[in-house]
Amino acid sequence: MTRILHLDASARPGRAGIDPHGSVTRLLTRRVVDRWQAGRPGTHVTYRDVGATPPAPVSGAWIAAAFAPEADHAPWMDDVLAESDQLIEEVRAADVLVLGVPLYNFSMPSAFKAWIDNIIRVGRTVIVNPDTPEEPYTPLLADRPVILVVSRGGFGMNEGGPLAHMNHLEASVRTALGFIGLTSVHEVAVEYQELGGDLLAASLRDAETRLDELVMSLQSRAPARAPAPPHSLSA
Ligand SMILES: Cc1cc2nc3c(=O)[nH]c(=O)nc-3n(C[C@H](O)[C@H](O)[C@H](O)COP(=O)(O)O)c2cc1C
């Protein structure tokens, strides 16, 4: 059985072309999950809507708790970290992550950044080794495919595009996920959302084709794996 973590980060609740003012990324992440389930009946999906319900941002209490040795944890520390624990567990339990992330002001939405900040935890998803400065970081999560679906209102921000230097989304997501072990990030972006018309339609068609091919390719490569034990460090 494959287990998917399906996450949407758009602040817009509906899907483009279906609901008024709907979200392009929500439209496409749903398509990916539907295609995956069609090819692998029995796929289990965990849905996390950080656009609708953003995780709590990192606070002073969160930092104190996250950096305290587990053995010294006071009960309030476990309470403060409960949401982070849950979000990490969702990632750990997934074979595939499908992330829908809009471009907001040249980077990721704050709700998605809160999710990133909650899943990067020293001692839980990464180890920092000050004694080996040449190789200070050891990621603790096993690699697994991440399908990153992006939408932009403008255009020219794909790699090599004239405005690529203004786009700080995909690179920062890749860096953050790679830090904890998720290095297999597959990116598909739609452009022209704010312009609409034929340019948007062509960009959407292209993204749909690429995502459908990606699902087929990942399914042909990935044998369904047995579920990981819930607290396994290396899962
Ligand atoms: C707050 C905000 C900031 C945005 N910033 C940018 C931007 O920097 N560059 C861009 O091309 N589009 C920008 N857009 C447009 C969105 O990227 C575009 O509407 C995209 O389709 C949003 O994803 P969604 O359709 O899944 O909601 C912005 C939209 C919002 C709401």
PDB file of C-alpha atoms and ligand atoms in Angstrom:
ATOM      1  CA  MET A   1       0.000   0.000   0.000  1.00  0.00           C
ATOM      2  CA  THR A   2       1.303   3.458  -0.902  1.00  0.00           C
ATOM      3  CA  ARG A   3       0.749   6.252   1.565  1.00  0.00           C
ATOM      4  CA  ILE A   4       0.502   9.808   0.295  1.00  0.00           C
ATOM      5  CA  LEU A   5       0.753  12.993   2.281  1.00  0.00           C
ATOM      6  CA  HIS A   6      -1.352  15.484   0.310  1.00  0.00           C
ATOM      7  CA  LEU A   7      -0.723  19.041   1.480  1.00  0.00           C
ATOM      8  CA  ASP A   8      -2.247  22.274   0.178  1.00  0.00           C
ATOM      9  CA  ALA A   9      -0.876  25.679   1.110  1.00  0.00           C
ATOM     10  CA  SER A  10      -3.004  28.026  -0.980  1.00  0.00           C
ATOM     11  CA  ALA A  11      -5.053  30.521   1.007  1.00  0.00           C
ATOM     12  CA  ARG A  12      -7.785  30.029  -1.599  1.00  0.00           C
ATOM     13  CA  PRO A  13     -10.202  27.306  -0.619  1.00  0.00           C
ATOM     14  CA  GLY A  14     -11.586  26.033  -3.941  1.00  0.00           C
ATOM     15  CA  ARG A  15     -10.121  24.615  -7.136  1.00  0.00           C
ATOM     16  CA  ALA A  16      -9.450  26.712 -10.259  1.00  0.00           C
ATOM     17  CA  GLY A  17     -11.991  26.189 -13.025  1.00  0.00           C
ATOM     18  CA  ILE A  18     -14.374  24.444 -10.628  1.00  0.00           C
ATOM     19  CA  ASP A  19     -14.956  26.894  -7.795  1.00  0.00           C
ATOM     20  CA  PRO A  20     -15.103  30.710  -8.025  1.00  0.00           C
ATOM     21  CA  HIS A  21     -11.610  32.188  -7.420  1.00  0.00           C
ATOM     22  CA  GLY A  22     -10.314  28.662  -6.975  1.00  0.00           C
ATOM     23  CA  SER A  23      -6.700  27.669  -6.528  1.00  0.00           C
ATOM     24  CA  VAL A  24      -4.504  26.303  -9.309  1.00  0.00           C
ATOM     25  CA  THR A  25      -2.302  24.341  -6.921  1.00  0.00           C
ATOM     26  CA  ARG A  26      -5.315  22.722  -5.247  1.00  0.00           C
ATOM     27  CA  LEU A  27      -6.644  21.717  -8.664  1.00  0.00           C
ATOM     28  CA  LEU A  28      -3.349  20.068  -9.572  1.00  0.00           C
ATOM     29  CA  THR A  29      -2.520  18.372  -6.276  1.00  0.00           C
ATOM     30  CA  ARG A  30      -5.969  16.754  -6.355  1.00  0.00           C
ATOM     31  CA  ARG A  31      -5.285  15.607  -9.917  1.00  0.00           C
ATOM     32  CA  VAL A  32      -1.984  14.024  -8.850  1.00  0.00           C
ATOM     33  CA  VAL A  33      -3.610  12.206  -5.941  1.00  0.00           C
ATOM     34  CA  ASP A  34      -6.522  11.033  -8.129  1.00  0.00           C
ATOM     35  CA  ARG A  35      -4.106   9.725 -10.779  1.00  0.00           C
ATOM     36  CA  TRP A  36      -2.016   8.014  -8.145  1.00  0.00           C
ATOM     37  CA  GLN A  37      -5.059   6.286  -6.679  1.00  0.00           C
ATOM     38  CA  ALA A  38      -6.253   5.245 -10.141  1.00  0.00           C
ATOM     39  CA  GLY A  39      -2.902   3.529 -10.768  1.00  0.00           C
ATOM     40  CA  ARG A  40      -2.565   2.144  -7.255  1.00  0.00           C
ATOM     41  CA  PRO A  41      -5.989   1.313  -5.820  1.00  0.00           C
ATOM     42  CA  GLY A  42      -5.828   1.103  -2.036  1.00  0.00           C
ATOM     43  CA  THR A  43      -3.493   4.085  -1.718  1.00  0.00           C
ATOM     44  CA  HIS A  44      -3.937   5.739   1.666  1.00  0.00           C
ATOM     45  CA  VAL A  45      -4.088   9.539   1.679  1.00  0.00           C
ATOM     46  CA  THR A  46      -3.442  11.824   4.645  1.00  0.00           C
ATOM     47  CA  TYR A  47      -4.670  15.321   3.885  1.00  0.00           C
ATOM     48  CA  ARG A  48      -3.101  18.372   5.518  1.00  0.00           C
ATOM     49  CA  ASP A  49      -4.542  21.778   4.587  1.00  0.00           C
ATOM     50  CA  VAL A  50      -2.058  24.332   5.910  1.00  0.00           C
ATOM     51  CA  GLY A  51      -3.666  27.021   3.726  1.00  0.00           C
ATOM     52  CA  ALA A  52      -6.922  26.677   5.664  1.00  0.00           C
ATOM     53  CA  THR A  53      -5.340  25.875   9.028  1.00  0.00           C
ATOM     54  CA  PRO A  54      -1.770  27.143   9.257  1.00  0.00           C
ATOM     55  CA  PRO A  55       0.465  25.444  11.822  1.00  0.00           C
ATOM     56  CA  ALA A  56       1.414  27.638  14.774  1.00  0.00           C
ATOM     57  CA  PRO A  57       4.519  29.673  13.983  1.00  0.00           C
ATOM     58  CA  VAL A  58       7.655  28.973  15.968  1.00  0.00           C
ATOM     59  CA  SER A  59       7.506  30.734  19.375  1.00  0.00           C
ATOM     60  CA  GLY A  60       9.926  31.255  22.235  1.00  0.00           C
ATOM     61  CA  ALA A  61       8.358  28.337  24.105  1.00  0.00           C
ATOM     62  CA  TRP A  62       8.635  26.133  20.990  1.00  0.00           C
ATOM     63  CA  ILE A  63      12.343  26.918  20.679  1.00  0.00           C
ATOM     64  CA  ALA A  64      13.000  26.245  24.369  1.00  0.00           C
ATOM     65  CA  ALA A  65      11.186  22.898  24.099  1.00  0.00           C
ATOM     66  CA  ALA A  66      12.631  21.819  20.750  1.00  0.00           C
ATOM     67  CA  PHE A  67      16.214  22.394  21.873  1.00  0.00           C
ATOM     68  CA  ALA A  68      15.866  20.892  25.368  1.00  0.00           C
ATOM     69  CA  PRO A  69      17.183  17.320  25.736  1.00  0.00           C
ATOM     70  CA  GLU A  70      14.259  14.863  25.608  1.00  0.00           C
ATOM     71  CA  ALA A  71      15.219  13.500  29.045  1.00  0.00           C
ATOM     72  CA  ASP A  72      14.717  16.965  30.588  1.00  0.00           C
ATOM     73  CA  HIS A  73      11.330  17.608  28.997  1.00  0.00           C
ATOM     74  CA  ALA A  74       8.717  19.205  31.257  1.00  0.00           C
ATOM     75  CA  PRO A  75       5.081  18.332  30.370  1.00  0.00           C
ATOM     76  CA  TRP A  76       4.483  21.806  28.900  1.00  0.00           C
ATOM     77  CA  MET A  77       7.297  21.193  26.414  1.00  0.00           C
ATOM     78  CA  ASP A  78       5.575  18.104  25.078  1.00  0.00           C
ATOM     79  CA  ASP A  79       2.363  20.109  24.752  1.00  0.00           C
ATOM     80  CA  VAL A  80       4.114  22.891  22.844  1.00  0.00           C
ATOM     81  CA  LEU A  81       5.690  20.372  20.465  1.00  0.00           C
ATOM     82  CA  ALA A  82       2.588  18.216  19.969  1.00  0.00           C
ATOM     83  CA  GLU A  83       1.647  19.814  16.641  1.00  0.00           C
ATOM     84  CA  SER A  84       5.213  19.565  15.367  1.00  0.00           C
ATOM     85  CA  ASP A  85       5.311  15.884  16.416  1.00  0.00           C
ATOM     86  CA  GLN A  86       2.091  15.254  14.481  1.00  0.00           C
ATOM     87  CA  LEU A  87       3.341  17.028  11.335  1.00  0.00           C
ATOM     88  CA  ILE A  88       6.637  15.120  11.450  1.00  0.00           C
ATOM     89  CA  GLU A  89       4.784  11.843  11.891  1.00  0.00           C
ATOM     90  CA  GLU A  90       2.698  12.587   8.801  1.00  0.00           C
ATOM     91  CA  VAL A  91       5.854  13.098   6.748  1.00  0.00           C
ATOM     92  CA  ARG A  92       7.572  10.065   8.226  1.00  0.00           C
ATOM     93  CA  ALA A  93       4.593   7.824   7.492  1.00  0.00           C
ATOM     94  CA  ALA A  94       4.280   8.907   3.849  1.00  0.00           C
ATOM     95  CA  ASP A  95       5.837   7.150   0.860  1.00  0.00           C
ATOM     96  CA  VAL A  96       5.137  10.157  -1.368  1.00  0.00           C
ATOM     97  CA  LEU A  97       4.541  13.826  -0.575  1.00  0.00           C
ATOM     98  CA  VAL A  98       2.320  15.928  -2.851  1.00  0.00           C
ATOM     99  CA  LEU A  99       2.731  19.594  -1.953  1.00  0.00           C
ATOM    100  CA  GLY A 100       0.746  22.440  -3.502  1.00  0.00           C
ATOM    101  CA  VAL A 101       2.547  25.716  -2.866  1.00  0.00           C
ATOM    102  CA  PRO A 102       1.690  29.082  -4.456  1.00  0.00           C
ATOM    103  CA  LEU A 103       4.298  31.769  -5.046  1.00  0.00           C
ATOM    104  CA  TYR A 104       3.562  34.644  -2.674  1.00  0.00           C
ATOM    105  CA  ASN A 105       5.792  37.698  -2.916  1.00  0.00           C
ATOM    106  CA  PHE A 106       8.691  35.806  -4.466  1.00  0.00           C
ATOM    107  CA  SER A 107       8.704  33.004  -1.906  1.00  0.00           C
ATOM    108  CA  MET A 108       6.484  30.554  -0.020  1.00  0.00           C
ATOM    109  CA  PRO A 109       3.252  31.432   1.819  1.00  0.00           C
ATOM    110  CA  SER A 110       3.777  31.985   5.548  1.00  0.00           C
ATOM    111  CA  ALA A 111       1.508  29.004   6.323  1.00  0.00           C
ATOM    112  CA  PHE A 112       3.817  26.702   4.374  1.00  0.00           C
ATOM    113  CA  LYS A 113       6.876  28.204   6.061  1.00  0.00           C
ATOM    114  CA  ALA A 114       5.256  27.432   9.424  1.00  0.00           C
ATOM    115  CA  TRP A 115       4.905  23.795   8.272  1.00  0.00           C
ATOM    116  CA  ILE A 116       8.592  23.713   7.239  1.00  0.00           C
ATOM    117  CA  ASP A 117       9.614  25.228  10.578  1.00  0.00           C
ATOM    118  CA  ASN A 118       7.618  22.566  12.425  1.00  0.00           C
ATOM    119  CA  ILE A 119       9.020  19.569  10.552  1.00  0.00           C
ATOM    120  CA  ILE A 120      12.681  20.598  10.868  1.00  0.00           C
ATOM    121  CA  ARG A 121      13.567  19.531  14.419  1.00  0.00           C
ATOM    122  CA  VAL A 122      17.053  18.950  15.758  1.00  0.00           C
ATOM    123  CA  GLY A 123      17.224  15.432  17.151  1.00  0.00           C
ATOM    124  CA  ARG A 124      14.006  14.377  15.390  1.00  0.00           C
ATOM    125  CA  THR A 125      14.492  15.042  11.690  1.00  0.00           C
ATOM    126  CA  VAL A 126      18.110  16.241  11.589  1.00  0.00           C
ATOM    127  CA  ILE A 127      21.202  15.930  13.749  1.00  0.00           C
ATOM    128  CA  VAL A 128      23.702  18.760  13.963  1.00  0.00           C
ATOM    129  CA  ASN A 129      27.269  17.629  14.636  1.00  0.00           C
ATOM    130  CA  PRO A 130      29.437  20.612  15.690  1.00  0.00           C
ATOM    131  CA  ASP A 131      32.434  18.268  16.033  1.00  0.00           C
ATOM    132  CA  THR A 132      32.505  17.570  12.298  1.00  0.00           C
ATOM    133  CA  PRO A 133      32.334  21.035  10.732  1.00  0.00           C
ATOM    134  CA  GLU A 134      33.131  19.637   7.301  1.00  0.00           C
ATOM    135  CA  GLU A 135      29.916  17.571   7.477  1.00  0.00           C
ATOM    136  CA  PRO A 136      27.771  19.117  10.213  1.00  0.00           C
ATOM    137  CA  TYR A 137      24.298  17.847   9.285  1.00  0.00           C
ATOM    138  CA  THR A 138      22.881  14.319   9.307  1.00  0.00           C
ATOM    139  CA  PRO A 139      19.338  14.080   7.986  1.00  0.00           C
ATOM    140  CA  LEU A 140      17.172  11.546   9.823  1.00  0.00           C
ATOM    141  CA  LEU A 141      14.403  10.938   7.296  1.00  0.00           C
ATOM    142  CA  ALA A 142      14.723   8.368   4.538  1.00  0.00           C
ATOM    143  CA  ASP A 143      14.410   9.863   1.090  1.00  0.00           C
ATOM    144  CA  ARG A 144      11.090   9.553  -0.745  1.00  0.00           C
ATOM    145  CA  PRO A 145       9.567  11.364  -3.718  1.00  0.00           C
ATOM    146  CA  VAL A 146       8.196  14.844  -3.208  1.00  0.00           C
ATOM    147  CA  ILE A 147       5.960  16.300  -5.924  1.00  0.00           C
ATOM    148  CA  LEU A 148       6.058  20.063  -5.555  1.00  0.00           C
ATOM    149  CA  VAL A 149       3.269  21.830  -7.472  1.00  0.00           C
ATOM    150  CA  VAL A 150       3.732  25.589  -7.763  1.00  0.00           C
ATOM    151  CA  SER A 151       1.563  28.308  -9.291  1.00  0.00           C
ATOM    152  CA  ARG A 152       2.587  31.867 -10.113  1.00  0.00           C
ATOM    153  CA  GLY A 153       0.552  34.838 -11.242  1.00  0.00           C
ATOM    154  CA  GLY A 154       3.359  36.113 -13.441  1.00  0.00           C
ATOM    155  CA  PHE A 155       5.753  34.443 -15.838  1.00  0.00           C
ATOM    156  CA  GLY A 156       9.415  34.068 -16.739  1.00  0.00           C
ATOM    157  CA  MET A 157      10.369  32.621 -13.340  1.00  0.00           C
ATOM    158  CA  ASN A 158      11.173  29.065 -14.357  1.00  0.00           C
ATOM    159  CA  GLU A 159      14.828  28.052 -14.148  1.00  0.00           C
ATOM    160  CA  GLY A 160      16.700  29.947 -16.861  1.00  0.00           C
ATOM    161  CA  GLY A 161      13.801  32.401 -17.314  1.00  0.00           C
ATOM    162  CA  PRO A 162      14.398  36.180 -17.440  1.00  0.00           C
ATOM    163  CA  LEU A 163      12.857  36.682 -13.977  1.00  0.00           C
ATOM    164  CA  ALA A 164      14.170  33.484 -12.354  1.00  0.00           C
ATOM    165  CA  HIS A 165      16.312  35.575 -10.023  1.00  0.00           C
ATOM    166  CA  MET A 166      13.108  36.901  -8.389  1.00  0.00           C
ATOM    167  CA  ASN A 167      11.805  33.420  -7.566  1.00  0.00           C
ATOM    168  CA  HIS A 168      12.973  32.156  -4.173  1.00  0.00           C
ATOM    169  CA  LEU A 169      10.357  29.454  -3.705  1.00  0.00           C
ATOM    170  CA  GLU A 170      11.492  26.140  -5.178  1.00  0.00           C
ATOM    171  CA  ALA A 171      15.158  26.509  -4.194  1.00  0.00           C
ATOM    172  CA  SER A 172      14.328  27.231  -0.570  1.00  0.00           C
ATOM    173  CA  VAL A 173      11.862  24.334  -0.371  1.00  0.00           C
ATOM    174  CA  ARG A 174      14.496  22.013  -1.874  1.00  0.00           C
ATOM    175  CA  THR A 175      17.107  23.186   0.627  1.00  0.00           C
ATOM    176  CA  ALA A 176      14.817  22.815   3.646  1.00  0.00           C
ATOM    177  CA  LEU A 177      13.528  19.364   2.672  1.00  0.00           C
ATOM    178  CA  GLY A 178      16.996  18.158   1.681  1.00  0.00           C
ATOM    179  CA  PHE A 179      18.236  19.209   5.127  1.00  0.00           C
ATOM    180  CA  ILE A 180      16.055  16.503   6.709  1.00  0.00           C
ATOM    181  CA  GLY A 181      16.670  13.890   4.003  1.00  0.00           C
ATOM    182  CA  LEU A 182      14.043  14.536   1.340  1.00  0.00           C
ATOM    183  CA  THR A 183      16.184  15.199  -1.711  1.00  0.00           C
ATOM    184  CA  SER A 184      13.984  13.735  -4.471  1.00  0.00           C
ATOM    185  CA  VAL A 185      11.934  16.846  -5.187  1.00  0.00           C
ATOM    186  CA  HIS A 186      10.084  16.939  -8.516  1.00  0.00           C
ATOM    187  CA  GLU A 187       8.853  20.424  -9.385  1.00  0.00           C
ATOM    188  CA  VAL A 188       6.075  21.399 -11.772  1.00  0.00           C
ATOM    189  CA  ALA A 189       5.008  25.043 -12.035  1.00  0.00           C
ATOM    190  CA  VAL A 190       2.122  26.845 -13.688  1.00  0.00           C
ATOM    191  CA  GLU A 191       2.635  30.453 -14.770  1.00  0.00           C
ATOM    192  CA  TYR A 192       0.336  33.249 -16.043  1.00  0.00           C
ATOM    193  CA  GLN A 193      -2.411  32.674 -13.434  1.00  0.00           C
ATOM    194  CA  GLU A 194      -3.033  36.412 -13.169  1.00  0.00           C
ATOM    195  CA  LEU A 195      -3.006  36.945 -16.934  1.00  0.00           C
ATOM    196  CA  GLY A 196      -5.351  34.075 -17.726  1.00  0.00           C
ATOM    197  CA  GLY A 197      -6.403  33.325 -21.311  1.00  0.00           C
ATOM    198  CA  ASP A 198      -4.496  31.098 -23.720  1.00  0.00           C
ATOM    199  CA  LEU A 199      -1.160  31.522 -21.949  1.00  0.00           C
ATOM    200  CA  LEU A 200      -2.548  30.216 -18.660  1.00  0.00           C
ATOM    201  CA  ALA A 201      -4.444  27.435 -20.443  1.00  0.00           C
ATOM    202  CA  ALA A 202      -1.261  26.268 -22.212  1.00  0.00           C
ATOM    203  CA  SER A 203       0.774  26.422 -18.998  1.00  0.00           C
ATOM    204  CA  LEU A 204      -1.891  24.423 -17.167  1.00  0.00           C
ATOM    205  CA  ARG A 205      -2.056  21.809 -19.930  1.00  0.00           C
ATOM    206  CA  ASP A 206       1.709  21.467 -19.865  1.00  0.00           C
ATOM    207  CA  ALA A 207       1.737  21.067 -16.064  1.00  0.00           C
ATOM    208  CA  GLU A 208      -1.019  18.450 -16.209  1.00  0.00           C
ATOM    209  CA  THR A 209       0.859  16.448 -18.834  1.00  0.00           C
ATOM    210  CA  ARG A 210       4.084  16.611 -16.847  1.00  0.00           C
ATOM    211  CA  LEU A 211       2.357  15.615 -13.611  1.00  0.00           C
ATOM    212  CA  ASP A 212       0.560  12.684 -15.248  1.00  0.00           C
ATOM    213  CA  GLU A 213       3.888  11.474 -16.684  1.00  0.00           C
ATOM    214  CA  LEU A 214       5.575  11.956 -13.325  1.00  0.00           C
ATOM    215  CA  VAL A 215       2.964   9.851 -11.527  1.00  0.00           C
ATOM    216  CA  MET A 216       3.351   7.057 -14.078  1.00  0.00           C
ATOM    217  CA  SER A 217       7.123   7.198 -13.864  1.00  0.00           C
ATOM    218  CA  LEU A 218       7.202   7.193 -10.037  1.00  0.00           C
ATOM    219  CA  GLN A 219       4.697   4.366  -9.832  1.00  0.00           C
ATOM    220  CA  SER A 220       6.714   2.247 -12.246  1.00  0.00           C
ATOM    221  CA  ARG A 221       9.833   2.820 -10.117  1.00  0.00           C
ATOM    222  CA  ALA A 222       8.398   2.626  -6.600  1.00  0.00           C
ATOM    223  CA  PRO A 223       7.284  -0.713  -5.267  1.00  0.00           C
ATOM    224  CA  ALA A 224       4.671  -0.281  -2.556  1.00  0.00           C
ATOM    225  CA  ARG A 225       6.517  -0.544   0.760  1.00  0.00           C
ATOM    226  CA  ALA A 226       5.314  -1.900   4.051  1.00  0.00           C
ATOM    227  CA  PRO A 227       4.137   0.738   6.543  1.00  0.00           C
ATOM    228  CA  ALA A 228       6.915   2.132   8.760  1.00  0.00           C
ATOM    229  CA  PRO A 229       6.686   1.699  12.512  1.00  0.00           C
ATOM    230  CA  PRO A 230       5.316   4.966  13.953  1.00  0.00           C
ATOM    231  CA  HIS A 231       8.421   5.966  15.934  1.00  0.00           C
ATOM    232  CA  SER A 232      11.169   4.564  13.725  1.00  0.00           C
ATOM    233  CA  LEU A 233      14.014   7.098  13.496  1.00  0.00           C
ATOM    234  CA  SER A 234      15.015   6.096   9.991  1.00  0.00           C
ATOM    235  CA  ALA A 235      11.611   5.800   8.329  1.00  0.00           C
TER     236      ALA A 235
HETATM  237  C1  LIG B   1      -0.273  37.452  -1.402  1.00  0.00           C
HETATM  238  C2  LIG B   1       0.056  37.068  -2.809  1.00  0.00           C
HETATM  239  C3  LIG B   1       1.323  37.298  -3.306  1.00  0.00           C
HETATM  240  C4  LIG B   1       1.653  36.928  -4.617  1.00  0.00           C
HETATM  241  N1  LIG B   1       2.915  37.119  -5.080  1.00  0.00           N
HETATM  242  C5  LIG B   1       3.247  36.740  -6.347  1.00  0.00           C
HETATM  243  C6  LIG B   1       4.591  36.874  -6.826  1.00  0.00           C
HETATM  244  O1  LIG B   1       5.490  37.298  -6.141  1.00  0.00           O
HETATM  245  N2  LIG B   1       4.833  36.518  -8.107  1.00  0.00           N
HETATM  246  C7  LIG B   1       3.884  35.987  -8.912  1.00  0.00           C
HETATM  247  O2  LIG B   1       4.169  35.656 -10.068  1.00  0.00           O
HETATM  248  N3  LIG B   1       2.598  35.812  -8.458  1.00  0.00           N
HETATM  249  C8  LIG B   1       2.275  36.167  -7.203  1.00  0.00           C
HETATM  250  N4  LIG B   1       1.004  35.972  -6.722  1.00  0.00           N
HETATM  251  C9  LIG B   1       0.043  35.273  -7.571  1.00  0.00           C
HETATM  252  C10 LIG B   1      -0.043  33.791  -7.189  1.00  0.00           C
HETATM  253  O3  LIG B   1       1.197  33.174  -7.269  1.00  0.00           O
HETATM  254  C11 LIG B   1      -1.038  33.098  -8.104  1.00  0.00           C
HETATM  255  O4  LIG B   1      -2.311  33.651  -7.911  1.00  0.00           O
HETATM  256  C12 LIG B   1      -1.087  31.587  -7.860  1.00  0.00           C
HETATM  257  O5  LIG B   1      -1.946  31.001  -8.815  1.00  0.00           O
HETATM  258  C13 LIG B   1      -1.591  31.291  -6.443  1.00  0.00           C
HETATM  259  O6  LIG B   1      -1.734  29.908  -6.253  1.00  0.00           O
HETATM  260  P1  LIG B   1      -3.188  29.267  -6.117  1.00  0.00           P
HETATM  261  O7  LIG B   1      -3.845  29.494  -7.465  1.00  0.00           O
HETATM  262  O8  LIG B   1      -2.971  27.846  -5.840  1.00  0.00           O
HETATM  263  O9  LIG B   1      -3.917  29.996  -5.025  1.00  0.00           O
HETATM  264  C14 LIG B   1       0.663  36.338  -5.440  1.00  0.00           C
HETATM  265  C15 LIG B   1      -0.619  36.121  -4.926  1.00  0.00           C
HETATM  266  C16 LIG B   1      -0.924  36.484  -3.632  1.00  0.00           C
HETATM  267  C17 LIG B   1      -2.308  36.202  -3.092  1.00  0.00           C
END
